[in-house]
Amino acid sequence: MACRLSITEEDFYCPICCDIFRDPVLLPCSHSICNGCVKTFWNRRETQDCPICRTLSSDPNPPINIVLRNMCDLMREETTQEPPVETVEFCSLHGEPLTFFCTEDQELACGKCRNAKSHKNHCIRSTADASQDLRQQLQLKLKAFLERLRVYERIKQSWDETAEYIKKQSQHTETTIKVAFEKLHQFLDNEEAARMTMLRKEEEQKSEIIKNKIEEIRSGMFSFSRIIESIEEQLRRNDYTFLVNYKATIERTKCTMRDQTGPSGMLINVAKHVGNITFEVSKKLQANARYITFDPNTAHPYLLVSDDLTSITYTDEHFQQLPANPERFDGYTSILGSEGFNSGTHCWDIEVGDSTAWAVGVITESAYKHRQTPSKTGLWYVGFCNGKYGKGCSPEILTLLRVTQRIQRIRVQLDWDKGKVTFTDSGRNIDLHVFKHTFTERVFPYVYSHCMKHPMRIIAVKTAVEAHV
């Protein structure tokens, strides 16, 4: 997501009162408004939405943007206060005024020191000129730290949202698990306890990781805040004090912080914990087939996934507020199956019904990870759009497929070892097409849906050839 990382004078003015911010508050949408202005705006509208983007705020008392407030206070002081009275100090060696500054040694000098051998061939400037240039340089460093702090704030907000989301996700997963286990008898109690333990362990582990990461980011923000306060304090000093402390101030700005990234791989693995519990448990007693479900962590935000992870419904009217985790599709309204295969034969049906736009197939792990830049290979599918059927081996290549009757249910059979993907109209047992490819990596079930009226459902099918363990 693109973001603006430059600070201009406009950033210090409230968009409502058009004056320098006074006690600016930070809204959930990252916009800042004067505390008094936003309260007045909310009272008039009787709703807590952002005056700029209309995003609702659940907090009636949003937090103060401390960094912005301090900068605005400093800006206000600079525009109202008279410039500080310059003080002149004298050289301890020659007794003359310290009216020069050596840029190489970064120290004050008098007229005689200027001509001394110790400063031979050095760049000697007047204290006024040197102070002006160095202040500008330090101001640039201050802006850089403020911009980095803004990046940290946005990343921390992303981690906070993920931490909150996985709590809800975990609670929802727990409910699904309990409903499924209620259908079983005493034998299933042990399985339920085992799965709950795994869920709790994953939630605790990932919550601990997020907690530590947030603490790390908070520590980095604190360090930047201390540096910023130190720089701001030095910028308020007179030239002599400023230049005396300049070297030490610069040393403080040389701290290095590790770049932070947004949360990745932190969502609860719902497919692992839920994944049609009844089938998985009964498989331990009498079955040896693999059951396939959808992975909700990969679902495009327009796709609603059922609690049992077996059906998806396209909707653009109720856009879900989901974390922007890297595993999620954000271009095509697609979703992956819960498991990838790197051996054996696997078969599943997709009920497409009367859906008017869909695609069903398989995708390699590398093609999925690099989906932002579609590759020439890595996706094999059969689809339907604009009243026509087609087959393809990439998102950009589609060949018409001759189909005499409307397909209601399509079967995908992956033979990883022999390098074949076979598509069949399973309702009438009619072969549609066979792709051939030598697989060298994991392959996932892939489904695309773009029809609001008709959901699509995935159903695993037993095959005579089982996957190699």
XYZ file of C-alpha atoms in Angstrom:
469
model
C 0.000 0.000 0.000
C 1.489 3.325 -1.035
C 1.972 5.951 1.655
C 3.258 9.533 1.765
C 6.479 9.831 3.758
C 7.157 13.600 3.434
C 6.187 16.289 5.918
C 5.049 19.721 4.742
C 3.806 22.787 6.575
C 0.222 21.716 5.786
C 0.665 18.695 8.080
C 0.727 21.055 11.080
C -2.683 22.636 10.371
C -6.063 21.253 11.429
C -8.342 20.626 8.395
C -11.349 21.973 10.334
C -10.132 25.195 11.987
C -7.256 25.684 9.506
C -5.000 26.736 12.390
C -1.942 25.066 13.926
C -3.098 21.954 15.788
C -4.043 22.275 19.451
C -4.076 18.957 21.310
C -4.416 16.920 18.080
C -6.026 13.491 18.513
C -5.223 10.452 16.352
C -8.330 8.797 14.863
C -8.385 5.057 13.915
C -8.099 6.034 10.229
C -4.729 7.778 11.067
C -6.100 11.304 10.452
C -5.329 13.940 13.113
C -7.837 16.637 14.182
C -7.835 19.195 17.010
C -9.471 17.630 20.059
C -11.932 20.503 20.398
C -12.702 20.545 16.669
C -13.480 16.839 16.429
C -15.672 16.909 19.553
C -17.668 19.835 18.145
C -17.954 18.049 14.791
C -19.222 14.862 16.464
C -21.757 16.727 18.606
C -23.240 18.419 15.556
C -23.465 15.234 13.472
C -24.354 12.978 16.428
C -21.988 10.357 15.036
C -18.298 9.674 15.680
C -16.950 9.685 12.102
C -13.772 11.204 10.712
C -14.385 14.691 9.215
C -12.050 13.786 6.344
C -12.770 10.159 5.297
C -15.943 9.439 7.358
C -14.434 6.351 9.026
C -16.335 5.621 12.255
C -14.466 5.763 15.566
C -15.532 3.528 18.437
C -13.509 5.529 20.982
C -15.219 8.750 22.156
C -11.870 9.925 23.555
C -9.218 9.173 20.924
C -5.566 9.379 22.050
C -3.496 12.540 21.751
C -0.913 12.505 18.945
C 1.955 13.448 21.268
C 4.640 13.841 18.608
C 2.445 16.075 16.433
C 1.358 18.094 19.461
C 4.970 18.734 20.509
C 5.926 19.773 16.990
C 2.948 22.128 16.736
C 3.751 23.654 20.125
C 7.309 24.217 18.958
C 6.080 25.703 15.682
C 3.699 27.986 17.551
C 6.504 29.167 19.847
C 8.773 29.883 16.891
C 6.112 32.061 15.266
C 5.227 34.018 18.444
C 8.407 34.265 20.510
C 11.191 36.704 19.855
C 14.519 35.191 18.807
C 16.787 34.336 21.752
C 19.421 36.859 22.751
C 22.767 35.766 21.452
C 25.460 35.238 24.062
C 29.121 35.614 23.284
C 31.713 33.463 24.956
C 35.461 34.024 24.926
C 38.304 31.683 24.075
C 40.017 30.259 27.170
C 43.415 30.376 25.393
C 43.368 33.778 23.667
C 40.596 35.658 25.449
C 38.951 36.613 22.166
C 35.278 36.092 21.257
C 34.398 32.633 19.907
C 32.916 33.885 16.668
C 33.973 31.039 14.359
C 33.206 27.338 14.029
C 35.436 24.608 12.589
C 33.247 22.209 10.601
C 35.942 19.469 10.566
C 36.539 19.429 14.320
C 32.993 20.629 15.083
C 34.168 23.086 17.719
C 34.081 26.858 18.304
C 37.143 28.999 17.595
C 38.274 32.598 17.994
C 40.167 34.701 15.427
C 43.564 33.449 16.601
C 42.420 29.826 16.842
C 41.233 30.162 13.272
C 44.810 30.750 12.078
C 46.364 28.107 14.336
C 48.065 25.039 12.880
C 45.475 22.761 14.459
C 42.871 24.246 12.109
C 45.087 24.544 9.039
C 43.195 23.764 5.808
C 39.960 23.316 7.818
C 36.686 24.872 6.809
C 36.173 27.726 9.275
C 32.841 29.562 9.194
C 31.156 32.232 11.262
C 29.014 30.929 14.089
C 25.888 32.406 12.474
C 26.457 30.716 9.111
C 27.568 27.421 10.647
C 24.637 27.389 13.042
C 22.163 28.037 10.235
C 23.502 25.239 8.036
C 23.829 22.729 10.865
C 20.354 23.539 12.113
C 19.023 22.753 8.651
C 20.904 19.453 8.621
C 19.590 18.530 12.052
C 16.100 19.555 11.001
C 16.328 17.059 8.134
C 17.363 14.355 10.579
C 14.431 15.300 12.783
C 12.038 14.943 9.841
C 13.552 11.564 8.977
C 13.009 10.307 12.524
C 9.462 11.648 12.563
C 8.715 9.915 9.275
C 10.170 6.655 10.575
C 8.068 7.025 13.720
C 4.952 7.377 11.557
C 5.880 4.162 9.757
C 6.295 2.430 13.125
C 2.899 3.714 14.231
C 1.197 2.325 11.130
C 2.938 -1.044 11.453
C 2.094 -1.250 15.152
C -1.556 -0.539 14.316
C -1.462 -3.425 11.839
C -0.073 -5.759 14.513
C -2.674 -4.525 17.018
C -5.483 -5.236 14.549
C -4.100 -8.712 13.876
C -3.849 -9.449 17.594
C -7.470 -8.438 18.087
C -8.627 -10.356 15.025
C -7.035 -13.669 15.983
C -8.795 -13.495 19.344
C -12.157 -13.304 17.567
C -10.987 -15.871 15.061
C -9.937 -18.205 17.855
C -13.278 -17.794 19.637
C -15.184 -18.521 16.434
C -13.001 -21.550 15.718
C -13.568 -22.824 19.237
C -17.330 -22.621 18.784
C -17.127 -24.532 15.507
C -14.998 -27.222 17.096
C -17.428 -27.673 20.009
C -20.481 -27.915 17.725
C -18.803 -30.650 15.684
C -17.667 -32.618 18.701
C -21.127 -32.549 20.272
C -22.236 -34.930 17.508
C -19.772 -37.577 18.643
C -19.747 -39.908 21.651
C -17.306 -40.499 24.484
C -14.568 -41.611 22.116
C -14.568 -38.145 20.589
C -13.995 -36.369 23.910
C -10.297 -37.212 23.824
C -10.008 -35.904 20.265
C -11.763 -32.674 21.222
C -9.402 -32.125 24.140
C -6.399 -32.741 21.907
C -7.581 -30.268 19.289
C -8.455 -27.633 21.868
C -4.972 -27.967 23.327
C -3.435 -27.483 19.881
C -5.608 -24.418 19.290
C -4.728 -22.914 22.670
C -1.045 -23.603 22.098
C -1.092 -21.922 18.696
C -3.059 -18.962 19.993
C -0.690 -18.556 22.949
C 2.394 -18.925 20.778
C 1.196 -16.461 18.163
C -0.181 -14.062 20.760
C 3.185 -14.186 22.547
C 4.992 -13.498 19.275
C 2.692 -10.564 18.574
C 3.050 -9.307 22.146
C 6.845 -9.399 21.889
C 6.738 -7.774 18.461
C 4.495 -4.976 19.688
C 6.810 -4.455 22.661
C 9.787 -4.321 20.300
C 8.041 -1.737 18.134
C 6.982 0.226 21.224
C 10.595 0.210 22.420
C 11.736 1.484 19.038
C 9.097 4.205 19.115
C 10.234 5.206 22.615
C 13.855 5.422 21.455
C 12.872 7.582 18.490
C 10.749 9.775 20.758
C 13.711 10.307 23.114
C 15.953 11.235 20.184
C 13.307 13.560 18.798
C 12.874 15.258 22.196
C 16.639 15.665 22.469
C 16.870 17.199 18.988
C 13.935 19.492 19.662
C 15.539 20.614 22.921
C 18.853 21.389 21.153
C 17.094 23.293 18.394
C 15.623 25.603 21.004
C 19.082 26.453 22.431
C 21.106 29.520 21.480
C 23.871 29.158 18.946
C 26.685 28.727 21.461
C 24.956 26.048 23.535
C 23.644 24.442 20.382
C 27.095 24.197 18.822
C 28.751 23.043 22.035
C 26.296 20.157 22.310
C 25.995 19.533 18.568
C 28.557 16.731 18.425
C 26.888 14.823 21.264
C 23.486 15.395 19.699
C 24.653 13.988 16.369
C 26.004 10.905 18.130
C 22.519 10.258 19.544
C 21.030 10.331 16.061
C 23.344 7.568 14.862
C 21.350 4.822 16.514
C 20.298 2.040 14.201
C 16.958 0.322 14.437
C 15.909 -2.809 12.635
C 13.268 -2.168 9.978
C 9.844 -3.430 10.955
C 7.325 -5.225 8.776
C 3.649 -5.956 9.085
C 2.351 -9.194 10.582
C 2.764 -12.254 8.390
C 1.695 -15.824 9.112
C 0.168 -14.830 12.465
C -3.447 -15.840 11.864
C -4.853 -18.936 13.503
C -4.593 -21.928 11.173
C -8.343 -22.479 11.127
C -8.134 -25.083 8.379
C -5.810 -27.192 10.520
C -8.063 -27.060 13.595
C -11.480 -27.238 11.941
C -11.032 -28.931 8.561
C -14.222 -31.026 8.837
C -13.620 -32.581 12.231
C -16.178 -35.353 11.858
C -14.452 -36.706 8.776
C -10.951 -36.404 10.195
C -11.815 -38.205 13.431
C -13.797 -40.982 11.743
C -10.865 -41.424 9.361
C -8.820 -42.709 12.302
C -11.351 -45.524 12.755
C -12.353 -46.637 9.282
C -11.314 -44.344 6.459
C -8.065 -43.584 4.705
C -9.197 -40.789 2.398
C -8.062 -37.166 2.508
C -10.747 -34.549 3.020
C -10.308 -31.121 1.446
C -11.712 -27.851 2.759
C -11.096 -24.176 2.063
C -8.411 -22.149 3.844
C -10.160 -18.954 5.080
C -6.831 -17.184 5.673
C -6.334 -17.102 1.884
C -9.881 -15.972 1.000
C -10.362 -12.654 -0.766
C -12.298 -10.232 1.520
C -15.301 -10.472 -0.854
C -15.598 -14.213 -0.233
C -17.601 -15.392 2.776
C -16.445 -18.818 4.004
C -18.884 -21.093 5.819
C -18.150 -22.242 9.374
C -17.331 -25.771 8.209
C -14.970 -24.321 5.536
C -16.690 -26.215 2.689
C -18.532 -23.412 0.855
C -17.859 -19.852 -0.291
C -20.222 -17.044 -1.235
C -19.225 -13.951 -3.205
C -20.478 -10.614 -1.896
C -19.417 -7.021 -2.519
C -22.163 -5.476 -0.402
C -20.875 -6.628 3.001
C -17.153 -6.144 2.718
C -15.509 -7.929 5.633
C -13.113 -6.068 7.917
C -10.238 -8.540 7.764
C -6.552 -8.022 8.489
C -4.437 -7.515 5.381
C -2.371 -10.637 5.969
C 0.014 -11.499 3.101
C -1.575 -14.934 2.603
C -4.906 -13.410 1.505
C -5.862 -12.917 -2.151
C -6.420 -9.205 -2.857
C -6.790 -9.211 -6.655
C -8.907 -12.022 -8.043
C -11.716 -13.113 -5.705
C -10.073 -16.464 -5.080
C -9.351 -18.946 -2.302
C -7.114 -21.987 -1.808
C -7.825 -25.429 -0.460
C -6.655 -26.161 3.054
C -3.865 -28.525 2.014
C -1.207 -28.683 -0.650
C -0.033 -31.925 -2.265
C 3.435 -32.970 -3.368
C 2.723 -36.636 -4.135
C -0.074 -39.092 -4.801
C -3.500 -38.795 -6.396
C -6.181 -36.491 -5.009
C -9.707 -35.835 -6.159
C -12.413 -33.344 -5.223
C -15.667 -31.991 -6.624
C -16.747 -28.369 -6.782
C -20.465 -27.632 -6.895
C -20.760 -24.560 -9.126
C -24.532 -24.784 -9.604
C -25.892 -21.855 -11.594
C -22.949 -19.568 -10.828
C -22.288 -17.223 -13.757
C -18.563 -16.626 -13.191
C -16.176 -19.202 -11.743
C -12.870 -20.998 -12.191
C -11.755 -24.299 -10.655
C -8.313 -25.863 -10.744
C -4.923 -26.144 -9.053
C -2.082 -23.693 -8.450
C 1.556 -24.254 -7.497
C 2.905 -22.830 -4.269
C 5.346 -20.511 -6.069
C 2.657 -19.181 -8.427
C 0.433 -18.476 -5.420
C 3.194 -16.647 -3.523
C 4.021 -14.507 -6.576
C 0.395 -13.921 -7.582
C 0.915 -10.119 -7.684
C 3.046 -10.673 -10.809
C 1.270 -13.466 -12.735
C 3.677 -16.012 -14.173
C 3.335 -17.879 -17.454
C 2.766 -21.186 -15.689
C 1.638 -22.469 -12.333
C -2.162 -22.338 -12.644
C -4.321 -24.913 -14.454
C -8.090 -24.415 -14.484
C -11.449 -24.749 -16.190
C -13.804 -21.780 -15.902
C -17.059 -20.162 -16.980
C -17.657 -16.470 -17.736
C -19.935 -14.446 -20.018
C -21.834 -17.597 -20.959
C -18.743 -19.403 -22.266
C -16.544 -22.188 -20.908
C -12.781 -22.097 -21.159
C -9.559 -23.731 -19.993
C -6.251 -22.095 -19.129
C -2.806 -22.504 -17.602
C -2.309 -18.919 -16.339
C -4.564 -16.011 -15.322
C -3.980 -14.283 -18.672
C -4.376 -17.223 -21.094
C -7.823 -18.719 -21.769
C -8.883 -21.106 -24.534
C -12.530 -21.817 -25.346
C -13.788 -25.226 -24.226
C -16.622 -26.985 -26.072
C -19.352 -27.910 -23.586
C -22.815 -28.979 -24.786
C -24.689 -28.788 -21.453
C -24.367 -26.553 -18.438
C -21.988 -27.891 -15.783
C -23.396 -28.093 -12.253
C -20.588 -30.030 -10.615
C -16.990 -30.273 -11.787
C -14.408 -32.819 -10.635
C -10.697 -32.083 -10.345
C -8.313 -35.030 -10.158
C -4.648 -34.335 -9.503
C -2.118 -37.072 -10.210
C 1.013 -35.388 -8.922
C 3.363 -38.278 -9.647
C 2.257 -38.723 -13.281
C 1.939 -34.975 -13.840
C -1.730 -34.789 -14.821
C -4.685 -32.590 -13.869
C -7.976 -34.013 -15.157
C -11.254 -32.072 -15.256
C -14.592 -33.908 -15.496
C -18.252 -32.942 -15.556
C -18.952 -35.255 -12.612
C -22.726 -34.786 -12.891
C -22.727 -36.552 -16.271
C -19.306 -38.248 -16.030
C -17.987 -36.446 -19.136
C -14.269 -35.689 -19.516
C -13.573 -32.017 -20.152
C -9.804 -31.632 -20.431
C -6.458 -33.028 -19.227
C -3.436 -30.817 -18.501
C 0.010 -32.415 -18.411
C 2.908 -30.961 -16.460
C 5.896 -32.273 -14.493
C 5.285 -31.065 -10.940
C 8.247 -30.220 -8.729
C 6.523 -28.481 -5.818
C 3.358 -28.440 -3.735
C 0.074 -27.887 -5.550
C -3.075 -26.435 -3.937
C -6.754 -26.607 -4.921
C -7.778 -23.250 -6.404
C -11.270 -21.723 -6.738
C -12.377 -18.371 -8.158
C -15.935 -17.073 -7.688
C -17.643 -13.891 -8.860
C -21.371 -14.537 -8.518
C -23.374 -13.288 -5.547
C -26.480 -15.419 -6.062
C -24.920 -18.870 -6.007
C -22.379 -20.205 -3.461
C -19.784 -22.813 -4.413
C -19.020 -25.918 -2.354
C -15.999 -28.219 -2.244
C -16.423 -31.964 -1.676
C -13.570 -34.432 -1.297
C -13.827 -37.679 -3.282
C -12.211 -41.001 -2.407
C -9.695 -42.212 -4.942
C -8.214 -45.613 -5.547
C -4.671 -44.231 -5.305
C -3.710 -42.705 -1.984
C -1.044 -40.104 -1.267
C 2.362 -41.370 -0.194
C 2.994 -40.884 3.525
